[in-house]
Each structure stands twice: as C-alpha cells, then as structure tokens.
Short mmCIF file of C-alpha atoms and ligand atoms in Angstrom, two decimals:
data_model
loop_
_atom_site.label_atom_id
_atom_site.label_comp_id
_atom_site.label_asym_id
_atom_site.label_seq_id
_atom_site.Cartn_x
_atom_site.Cartn_y
_atom_site.Cartn_z
CA MET A 18 -30.01 170.56 152.94
CA SER A 19 -27.50 171.81 150.40
CA PHE A 20 -24.42 169.97 149.25
CA SER A 21 -21.20 171.79 148.49
CA ILE A 22 -19.86 168.85 146.44
CA LEU A 23 -22.16 168.09 143.50
CA PRO A 24 -22.40 164.74 141.62
CA PRO A 25 -19.76 164.79 138.89
CA PRO A 26 -21.05 164.28 135.31
CA ILE A 27 -19.89 160.76 134.61
CA THR A 28 -20.39 159.05 131.21
CA PRO A 29 -21.89 155.47 131.38
CA LEU A 30 -19.34 152.64 131.48
CA ALA A 31 -20.33 151.62 127.97
CA ALA A 32 -18.96 154.89 126.67
CA ILE A 33 -15.62 154.20 128.38
CA LEU A 34 -15.05 150.56 127.44
CA PRO A 35 -13.88 149.86 123.93
CA SER A 36 -16.81 149.25 121.53
CA GLU A 37 -15.14 145.98 120.48
CA PRO A 38 -13.41 144.14 123.34
CA LEU A 39 -9.68 143.83 123.10
CA LEU A 40 -8.17 140.46 122.89
CA LEU A 41 -6.12 140.11 126.09
CA MET A 42 -2.94 138.29 125.12
CA GLY A 43 -0.73 139.70 127.84
CA ALA A 44 0.55 138.24 131.11
CA GLY A 45 -2.96 138.44 132.66
CA PRO A 46 -5.87 138.96 133.08
CA VAL A 47 -6.77 136.63 130.21
CA PRO A 48 -10.07 136.08 128.33
CA ILE A 49 -12.71 134.18 130.23
CA PRO A 50 -15.18 131.55 128.95
CA GLN A 51 -18.91 132.39 128.73
CA ALA A 52 -19.73 130.10 131.62
CA VAL A 53 -17.26 131.98 133.88
CA ALA A 54 -18.58 135.37 132.83
CA GLN A 55 -22.20 134.29 133.45
CA ALA A 56 -21.35 132.92 136.91
CA ASN A 57 -19.57 136.17 137.76
CA GLY A 58 -22.91 138.02 137.21
CA VAL A 59 -24.73 135.93 139.85
CA ILE A 60 -25.22 136.79 143.52
CA ILE A 61 -26.41 134.32 146.21
CA ASN A 62 -26.15 134.35 150.04
CA HIS A 63 -22.50 133.56 150.91
CA LEU A 64 -23.81 131.35 153.77
CA GLY A 65 -26.26 128.49 153.44
CA PRO A 66 -26.76 125.18 151.68
CA THR A 67 -26.32 126.51 148.08
CA MET A 68 -23.06 128.13 148.87
CA ASP A 69 -21.85 125.04 150.93
CA ARG A 70 -22.26 122.94 147.78
CA VAL A 71 -20.31 125.45 145.67
CA ILE A 72 -17.52 125.58 148.18
CA GLN A 73 -17.25 121.79 148.48
CA ASN A 74 -17.06 121.57 144.65
CA VAL A 75 -14.44 124.24 144.41
CA LYS A 76 -12.35 122.40 146.99
CA TYR A 77 -12.64 119.06 145.22
CA MET A 78 -11.81 120.55 141.83
CA ALA A 79 -8.89 122.70 143.24
CA ALA A 80 -7.50 119.53 144.92
CA TYR A 81 -7.51 117.93 141.44
CA ALA A 82 -5.83 120.98 139.90
CA PHE A 83 -3.13 121.00 142.60
CA GLN A 84 -2.94 117.13 142.72
CA THR A 85 -3.31 117.17 146.49
CA ARG A 86 -5.25 115.06 148.94
CA SER A 87 -5.22 117.96 151.41
CA ASP A 88 -8.55 119.46 152.36
CA LYS A 89 -6.97 122.68 153.57
CA ILE A 90 -7.82 124.58 150.48
CA LEU A 91 -8.77 128.24 151.18
CA GLY A 92 -10.24 130.75 148.76
CA ILE A 93 -9.20 134.40 149.20
CA ALA A 94 -11.04 137.64 148.39
CA GLY A 95 -8.09 139.28 146.78
CA PRO A 96 -5.57 139.01 143.91
CA ALA A 97 -2.94 136.33 143.75
CA SER A 98 -0.72 138.75 145.81
CA ALA A 99 -3.28 138.30 148.61
CA ALA A 100 -2.87 134.51 148.42
CA MET A 101 0.81 135.02 148.54
CA GLU A 102 0.24 137.22 151.63
CA MET A 103 -1.77 134.51 153.27
CA ALA A 104 0.86 131.84 152.63
CA VAL A 105 3.72 134.00 154.00
CA ALA A 106 1.91 135.73 156.84
CA ASN A 107 0.80 132.33 158.33
CA LEU A 108 4.15 130.49 158.06
CA CYS A 109 6.59 133.36 158.75
CA TRP A 110 7.07 135.57 161.83
CA PRO A 111 9.94 137.31 163.65
CA GLY A 112 12.73 134.84 164.15
CA ARG A 113 11.79 132.54 161.32
CA LYS A 114 14.41 132.05 158.73
CA VAL A 115 13.20 132.27 155.20
CA LEU A 116 15.15 131.49 151.97
CA CYS A 117 13.64 133.38 149.05
CA LEU A 118 14.53 132.15 145.63
CA LYS A 119 14.43 135.23 143.57
CA VAL A 120 14.23 135.15 139.72
CA GLY A 121 12.28 138.32 139.19
CA THR A 122 9.44 140.58 140.52
CA PHE A 123 6.92 137.98 141.72
CA SER A 124 9.32 135.46 143.31
CA GLY A 125 10.99 138.43 144.95
CA ARG A 126 7.65 139.69 146.31
CA LEU A 127 7.31 136.61 148.47
CA GLY A 128 10.61 137.58 150.17
CA GLU A 129 9.38 141.20 150.54
CA MET A 130 6.29 139.93 152.21
CA ALA A 131 8.32 137.76 154.61
CA LEU A 132 10.35 140.77 155.55
CA GLY A 133 7.13 142.68 156.13
CA VAL A 134 6.04 140.21 158.75
CA GLY A 135 9.42 140.35 160.49
CA ALA A 136 11.07 137.17 159.23
CA ASP A 137 14.84 136.93 158.68
CA VAL A 138 14.99 136.67 154.94
CA THR A 139 17.90 135.61 152.74
CA PHE A 140 17.46 136.29 149.00
CA LEU A 141 19.12 133.81 146.72
CA GLU A 142 19.23 134.86 143.05
CA GLY A 143 20.11 132.95 139.87
CA PRO A 144 22.16 134.43 137.06
CA PRO A 145 20.14 136.94 134.96
CA GLY A 146 17.45 135.12 132.95
CA ARG A 147 18.09 131.88 134.75
CA PRO A 148 16.27 130.11 137.69
CA VAL A 149 17.96 129.42 141.00
CA SER A 150 19.52 126.01 140.76
CA LEU A 151 19.09 123.08 143.08
CA ALA A 152 22.92 123.13 143.66
CA ASP A 153 22.78 126.72 144.84
CA VAL A 154 19.90 125.91 147.17
CA ARG A 155 21.82 122.97 148.51
CA GLU A 156 24.85 125.15 149.21
CA ALA A 157 22.74 127.74 150.94
CA MET A 158 21.13 125.03 153.14
CA LYS A 159 24.52 123.75 154.13
CA LYS A 160 25.39 127.22 155.56
CA GLN A 161 22.15 127.70 157.48
CA ARG A 162 18.90 125.93 158.52
CA TYR A 163 15.78 127.51 157.07
CA ASP A 164 12.21 127.27 158.26
CA VAL A 165 10.60 128.26 154.94
CA VAL A 166 11.75 128.36 151.25
CA THR A 167 9.74 130.46 148.84
CA MET A 168 9.73 130.40 145.05
CA ALA A 169 7.63 131.01 141.96
CA HIS A 170 7.17 128.02 139.72
CA GLY A 171 6.84 130.38 136.73
CA GLU A 172 8.38 133.89 136.91
CA THR A 173 6.06 135.96 134.82
CA SER A 174 8.26 139.07 134.82
CA CYS A 175 10.99 137.40 132.58
CA GLY A 176 9.36 134.26 131.35
CA VAL A 177 11.60 131.86 133.26
CA ARG A 178 10.54 128.58 134.78
CA MET A 179 11.98 127.18 138.02
CA VAL A 180 12.87 123.94 136.34
CA GLU A 181 14.23 122.19 139.40
CA MET A 182 11.33 123.18 141.58
CA PRO A 183 10.30 119.55 142.40
CA GLU A 184 13.77 118.64 143.49
CA ILE A 185 14.15 121.81 145.57
CA CYS A 186 10.90 121.03 147.33
CA LYS A 187 12.04 117.55 148.07
CA LEU A 188 15.42 118.78 149.40
CA ALA A 189 13.61 121.34 151.58
CA LYS A 190 11.49 118.58 153.09
CA THR A 191 14.61 116.58 153.97
CA GLN A 192 16.00 119.69 155.75
CA GLY A 193 12.83 120.31 157.66
CA ALA A 194 11.85 123.43 155.81
CA LEU A 195 8.41 124.26 154.48
CA THR A 196 8.06 125.41 150.86
CA ILE A 197 5.76 128.08 149.49
CA VAL A 198 5.26 127.81 145.76
CA ASP A 199 3.61 130.49 143.62
CA ALA A 200 1.91 128.46 140.87
CA VAL A 201 -0.07 131.48 139.61
CA VAL A 202 0.90 131.11 136.00
CA THR A 203 1.44 127.38 135.94
CA LEU A 204 -1.39 125.69 137.66
CA THR A 205 -3.51 123.88 134.96
CA ALA A 206 -1.06 125.07 132.23
CA MET A 207 1.54 122.50 133.12
CA PRO A 208 2.07 119.76 135.73
CA VAL A 209 2.07 120.82 139.38
CA HIS A 210 2.09 117.73 141.66
CA MET A 211 1.70 119.30 145.10
CA ASP A 212 1.74 116.13 147.17
CA GLU A 213 4.25 114.19 145.11
CA TRP A 214 6.74 117.09 144.97
CA GLY A 215 6.23 118.03 148.59
CA ILE A 216 4.93 121.50 148.08
CA ASP A 217 3.72 122.80 151.44
CA VAL A 218 1.67 125.81 150.21
CA GLY A 219 0.52 126.13 146.64
CA ILE A 220 -0.79 129.50 145.45
CA VAL A 221 -3.00 130.26 142.48
CA GLY A 222 -4.77 133.37 141.16
CA GLY A 223 -7.90 133.30 139.07
CA GLN A 224 -6.84 135.52 136.21
CA LYS A 225 -4.07 133.46 134.64
CA ALA A 226 -4.13 129.87 133.49
CA LEU A 227 -7.50 129.17 135.14
CA SER A 228 -9.13 131.81 132.92
CA SER A 229 -11.27 133.07 135.69
CA ILE A 230 -11.64 136.62 136.93
CA PRO A 231 -8.91 138.63 138.74
CA GLY A 232 -9.42 139.33 142.45
CA VAL A 233 -10.27 135.81 143.72
CA SER A 234 -7.38 133.46 144.43
CA ALA A 235 -6.68 130.36 146.50
CA CYS A 236 -4.03 128.58 148.66
CA ALA A 237 -3.69 124.89 149.34
CA PHE A 238 -1.86 123.97 152.63
CA SER A 239 -0.10 120.57 153.16
CA GLN A 240 -0.61 118.80 156.49
CA ASP A 241 2.90 119.79 157.55
CA ALA A 242 2.12 123.43 156.78
CA TRP A 243 -1.28 123.33 158.50
CA LYS A 244 0.41 122.05 161.70
CA VAL A 245 2.68 125.05 161.75
CA VAL A 246 -0.33 127.36 161.06
CA GLU A 247 -2.27 125.91 163.99
CA GLU A 248 0.67 125.93 166.38
CA ARG A 249 1.88 129.43 165.62
CA PRO A 250 3.16 130.82 168.88
CA LEU A 251 2.58 134.50 168.07
CA PRO A 252 -0.56 136.65 167.32
CA ARG A 253 -1.63 136.65 163.65
CA PRO A 254 -0.79 139.86 161.88
CA HIS A 255 -3.75 139.75 159.45
CA TRP A 256 -7.42 139.21 160.22
CA CYS A 257 -8.56 138.58 156.61
CA TYR A 258 -5.52 136.47 155.71
CA ASP A 259 -5.49 134.44 158.93
CA ALA A 260 -5.69 130.88 157.57
CA THR A 261 -7.36 129.56 160.73
CA ARG A 262 -10.13 132.19 160.44
CA ALA A 263 -10.50 131.50 156.74
CA GLN A 264 -10.84 127.79 157.48
CA ARG A 265 -14.00 128.59 159.40
CA PHE A 266 -15.64 129.45 156.13
CA TRP A 267 -13.79 127.11 153.79
CA GLY A 268 -13.87 124.19 156.24
CA TYR A 269 -16.95 124.68 158.33
CA GLN A 270 -19.23 127.02 156.43
CA GLN A 271 -19.19 129.59 159.21
CA TYR A 272 -18.85 133.35 158.84
CA HIS A 273 -15.35 134.75 158.41
CA TYR A 274 -16.04 137.75 156.15
CA THR A 275 -18.62 138.15 153.40
CA ALA A 276 -17.20 135.93 150.57
CA PRO A 277 -16.72 137.39 147.11
CA VAL A 278 -19.69 135.30 145.95
CA PRO A 279 -19.65 136.03 142.15
CA GLY A 280 -15.89 135.51 142.09
CA VAL A 281 -16.20 132.17 143.81
CA LEU A 282 -18.95 131.16 141.41
CA ALA A 283 -16.68 132.12 138.56
CA LEU A 284 -13.87 130.13 140.03
CA HIS A 285 -16.19 127.15 140.26
CA GLU A 286 -16.97 127.38 136.54
CA ALA A 287 -13.31 127.83 135.62
CA LEU A 288 -12.35 124.77 137.60
CA ARG A 289 -15.29 122.77 136.26
CA LEU A 290 -14.10 123.52 132.70
CA VAL A 291 -10.62 122.28 133.78
CA CYS A 292 -12.05 119.05 135.06
CA GLU A 293 -14.15 118.63 131.96
CA GLU A 294 -11.11 119.13 129.72
CA THR A 295 -8.89 117.05 132.08
CA LEU A 296 -5.42 118.11 133.04
CA GLU A 297 -3.75 115.90 130.47
CA ARG A 298 -5.59 117.50 127.61
CA ARG A 299 -5.24 120.92 129.00
CA PHE A 300 -1.46 120.59 129.50
CA ARG A 301 -1.17 119.30 125.92
CA ARG A 302 -3.24 122.24 124.57
CA HIS A 303 -1.01 124.77 126.43
CA GLU A 304 2.23 123.10 125.44
CA MET A 305 1.25 122.88 121.65
CA SER A 306 0.01 126.42 121.73
CA SER A 307 3.05 127.87 123.28
CA LEU A 308 5.57 125.77 121.26
CA ALA A 309 3.76 126.79 118.06
CA MET A 310 3.73 130.50 119.10
CA GLN A 311 7.48 130.25 119.96
CA ALA A 312 8.23 128.69 116.54
CA GLY A 313 6.17 131.37 114.81
CA LEU A 314 7.91 134.25 116.71
CA GLU A 315 11.37 132.80 115.96
CA ALA A 316 10.66 132.00 112.34
CA MET A 317 9.43 135.60 111.89
CA GLY A 318 12.77 136.79 113.15
CA LEU A 319 12.12 137.72 116.75
CA GLU A 320 14.19 136.44 119.64
CA LEU A 321 12.97 135.01 122.91
CA PHE A 322 14.46 136.25 126.20
CA ALA A 323 14.73 132.97 128.13
CA SER A 324 16.74 130.09 126.79
CA LYS A 325 14.81 126.99 125.78
CA ASP A 326 15.90 124.85 128.70
CA VAL A 327 14.42 127.30 131.30
CA ARG A 328 11.68 128.88 129.27
CA LEU A 329 8.26 129.33 130.80
CA ASN A 330 5.66 128.20 128.32
CA SER A 331 2.82 130.17 129.81
CA VAL A 332 4.32 133.66 129.49
CA LEU A 333 6.70 134.31 126.63
CA ALA A 334 9.18 137.12 126.99
CA ILE A 335 10.30 138.49 123.61
CA LYS A 336 13.36 140.70 123.26
CA LEU A 337 12.90 144.06 121.79
CA PRO A 338 15.19 144.70 118.90
CA SER A 339 17.32 147.83 119.64
CA GLY A 340 15.67 151.16 119.14
CA VAL A 341 12.15 149.73 119.26
CA ASP A 342 9.80 151.31 121.64
CA SER A 343 7.57 148.88 123.58
CA ALA A 344 4.81 151.36 124.28
CA ARG A 345 4.49 152.35 120.56
CA ILE A 346 4.31 148.72 119.47
CA ARG A 347 1.71 147.91 122.05
CA GLU A 348 -0.35 150.99 121.29
CA TYR A 349 -0.44 150.18 117.63
CA MET A 350 -1.32 146.55 118.23
CA THR A 351 -4.21 147.74 120.32
CA LYS A 352 -5.37 150.39 117.88
CA ALA A 353 -4.96 148.47 114.61
CA PHE A 354 -5.58 144.92 115.63
CA ARG A 355 -7.55 145.08 118.91
CA VAL A 356 -4.87 142.80 120.59
CA GLU A 357 -3.22 143.67 123.84
CA ILE A 358 0.06 142.23 125.03
CA SER A 359 2.18 143.24 128.06
CA GLY A 360 5.23 145.45 128.62
CA ALA A 361 7.76 144.66 131.25
CA PHE A 362 9.20 145.47 134.70
CA GLY A 363 12.42 147.11 133.64
CA LEU A 364 13.64 144.57 131.10
CA ASN A 365 13.79 145.34 127.37
CA ILE A 366 11.11 142.85 126.46
CA VAL A 367 7.42 142.52 125.67
CA ARG A 368 5.35 139.53 126.99
CA VAL A 369 2.75 137.36 125.44
CA GLY A 370 0.54 135.12 127.52
CA GLN A 371 -0.24 131.51 126.76
CA MET A 372 -2.68 130.74 129.43
CA GLY A 373 -6.21 129.27 129.48
CA GLU A 374 -8.39 130.81 126.75
CA GLN A 375 -5.41 132.52 125.22
CA CYS A 376 -4.33 129.11 123.93
CA ARG A 377 -6.96 128.94 121.10
CA SER A 378 -5.86 128.83 117.54
CA HIS A 379 -7.85 131.85 116.38
CA ASN A 380 -6.26 133.91 119.21
CA LEU A 381 -2.70 132.75 118.26
CA PHE A 382 -3.05 133.62 114.59
CA LYS A 383 -4.51 137.04 115.34
CA THR A 384 -1.80 137.77 117.91
CA LEU A 385 1.19 136.68 115.85
CA TYR A 386 0.02 138.55 112.83
CA ALA A 387 -0.66 141.71 114.86
CA MET A 388 2.82 141.51 116.45
CA GLY A 389 4.53 140.93 113.15
CA MET A 390 2.84 143.85 111.44
CA SER A 391 3.45 146.12 114.43
CA PHE A 392 7.09 145.39 114.70
CA GLN A 393 7.48 145.85 110.91
CA ARG A 394 5.78 149.22 111.15
CA GLU A 395 8.52 150.27 113.61
CA GLY A 396 11.16 149.38 111.05
CA VAL A 397 12.06 145.84 112.28
CA LYS A 398 12.80 143.56 109.36
CA LEU A 399 10.61 140.45 109.82
CA ASP A 400 9.21 137.67 107.65
CA VAL A 401 5.66 137.69 108.89
CA ALA A 402 4.49 135.02 106.38
CA LYS A 403 7.26 132.59 107.47
CA GLY A 404 6.21 133.09 111.08
CA MET A 405 2.50 132.54 110.34
CA ALA A 406 3.46 129.28 108.42
CA ALA A 407 5.51 128.07 111.36
CA LEU A 408 2.69 128.66 113.72
CA GLU A 409 0.28 126.87 111.36
CA GLN A 410 2.68 123.94 111.23
CA GLY A 411 3.07 123.86 115.03
CA LEU A 412 -0.66 123.55 115.48
CA ALA A 413 -1.12 120.94 112.78
CA GLY A 414 -0.40 117.99 115.09
CA ASP A 415 -3.86 117.59 116.60
CA ARG A 416 -6.41 120.22 115.96
CA ASP A 417 -8.81 118.60 118.33
CA TYR A 418 -6.97 120.25 121.25
CA PHE A 419 -7.99 123.59 120.02
CA VAL A 420 -11.72 123.11 119.60
CA ASP A 421 -13.42 125.73 121.71
C1 PLP B 506 3.80 134.53 139.07
C2 PLP B 506 2.85 135.61 139.66
N1 PLP B 506 2.62 135.70 140.94
C3 PLP B 506 1.86 136.62 141.47
C4 PLP B 506 1.22 137.50 140.77
C5 PLP B 506 0.35 138.56 141.39
O1 PLP B 506 -0.92 138.46 140.94
P1 PLP B 506 -1.95 139.62 141.25
O2 PLP B 506 -1.62 140.80 140.37
O3 PLP B 506 -3.31 139.02 140.93
O4 PLP B 506 -1.85 139.92 142.67
C6 PLP B 506 1.46 137.60 139.37
C7 PLP B 506 0.83 138.56 138.46
O5 PLP B 506 1.15 138.73 137.37
C8 PLP B 506 2.23 136.56 138.81
O6 PLP B 506 2.56 136.54 137.48
#
C-alpha cells in the first residue's frame, strides 16, 4: 500500500522547548511544584479502588479550599472555561433571567455562555477599572427578578477584585437568585467562604493559584444549586458538562467519560500542598508577596492600573508608560532574563501573576529586576535599585512564609 501523505520531518520536543525553562510570571499557567509534576506523569485506571480514594481525597481537600460542606464537587476534564460552562449550562436555560456582573473578559464570558444556552441575560458593568457595586446590583434587582447572578471574584484581564462579592451573594440569596462565582484566580490565594457567603457555584481552574496543570478544573455546587440542577425541566445541552452525569463519576465512582487521570492526580497533589500549608499561611504568603511586589513596582516608578481599594492581589495590572510597546518589553524579558509576563486584552497594560508558586521570594526578585531592566531599555526612566529595596523591605516581615 502506498501513502500519498508522508510523515512530516518533525524535530523532537526537546529541540522545540527552551533549553532553560522560562519562569512563568504571567496570568497563568504558573510554575508547578515537583510533586504536582510527578503526579502528572502517572497513569492509573480511572475506575477502581485506587482512583476512588484519589477522588474522595480531592473532594475533601477541595471542600476545605472552598470552605464548603457540600459534597457536590465535580472535577472537569477541561480548562477553567469548561468549569464555567458546566456552571452556566446547568443553571441557565431559555426563559431563565441572568444578571451578569461584567468587569472584564472573564466575568463577561459567563454572560456570553448564558446567552449561548438561551438565557435572557442582562449585563451590568462597573465604571472602567472598577467592580460592579452592591448598590448597583441592588438597583438592578429592584427593577427585575433574576434566577442567576454571575461574577468573577478576581477579574484577571484588568486586575480588579469584586470587593463586595460576599454582600452581593448574600443579597442574591434574599432575592431567590443563585450565584455563580468564578474563583479561578482567588481560590487558595485569598479568602473564599463558599457556605458563609452563600455562593451557589464556585469555579476553580488548576493553572492559577492552585499551581496545578491547565486543563483540569472543578465546580462546587451548593444544595440550592444542586436542587435546581436535578429539577431542570429541559434537556441538558451538554453531555460532558452535564452535572448529573458528572456526579455519577464524582459521587458514585461510575463511568461518565474517561477521566483525565494524570490531571486529577496533579490536582490531588496541588490540593494536598494547600492543606499542608493551611489556608491561613497560604493567604498570608500571597498577600505579603503581592504587597511587596506592588511596593517594588511603585517605588521603581511604575503605576498600577487598579486603585488600591479594588486591586486584585493575585494578578497585578501595570500601566504601560506612553510609547512603550508591550510585546517588545515581554520579548526582551524572555530573551534576556528567562522571565515571562502577560500582555492584555485590549488595555494598555502588562500583567504579573502572584499565584501559587509565583509567590516565592526568588521568583519575585528575578521578575522585578527583569521588568525594571526591560522597561529601562525601552527608555522608561526608572529607579530599579529603589524598587528592589522596596521589595526586599516588603518581604522582610516573616521570611518563613517564603520557604519553599
Ligand atoms: C478569572 C478567570 N476565569 C476564567 C479563566 C479561563 O481559564 P481557562 O483559560 O483555563 O479556560 C481565566 C483564565 O485566565 C481567568 O483568569
């Protein structure tokens, strides 16, 4: 038999990947610990007693991370967007009224997804660079009754935090609306109290504050949300993202689809490290790291996009001085310093992540220095030494938090 299409001459992966790994200091994915990397290289049967134990552990540990007593915790073979899709597709359908609190790309995506499944969506936006306020949500709820309210706790695209999220969730409960909260960049980086705040569906992705791999994510459903999922009057639009089918695997160890085994094992290890560190210590490490980085950036002469009262600690948006080209800065940082940061979705900013393994002192010093030198090379007048000193001072409080 002859083949008209021949095998292409492909170089091995090792020849494509950088010889020295880049330090990932952007908005995700982030560096992963050794235990997570090792787990990601293991394959076992996705059904059977070994996997059952893994799944039980993942659920217990995720319940700790979300601070929920709910056992309706479902892993998803897919990115955080897939977990968003699961949340939206199970609670929204034609005729359902959805209020989407839009601060940027990701919070807006929840509304787009709700439109996609035929819901009647109202987008409520805050002023540029600001979250939607409780007062605005209250006004919107006076005008119309909503079934579902969606929001992102941390809006990665502009580095803004939904500061009144707990109050908004509580208000929604009193109005009989369910809340979907994207906690992708906040879970385990800062407090998220699912039960206490009345969050109905919490969403997390692996590749951010959890410091796990991209492509495996999770949703936690409250009892109220689960009741709606079970009583849904219409056919379910997705097969993979149908929460009741997913519960067969995550609740009863039965076949739904072949689970992403290495990714679930990686998630297990990432969550185990969270439990080992404890949330208190992890939050403190993230806070110290981010505040020290912010102090360093400002002391150097750079300006942050979001004002302090609404600033998201886990992803910092830095204004680009006029005439500075984001792509050139990032290219030079990568080439000269082996440090990668993120560009933006339309805004004149660059973004630096402060999530999971990014929040280690050696990574902070390397990143700030690399940024300072790269901006200077583009003609921006900065005091790099002053910035480094401010970072050092910010981390001086308790070095124990930064022991790897
Ligand atoms: C807040 C937030 N939600 C959702 C997502 C989507 O994650 P993924 O790209 O894994 O689908 C991101 C990714 O950056 C994010 O920052």
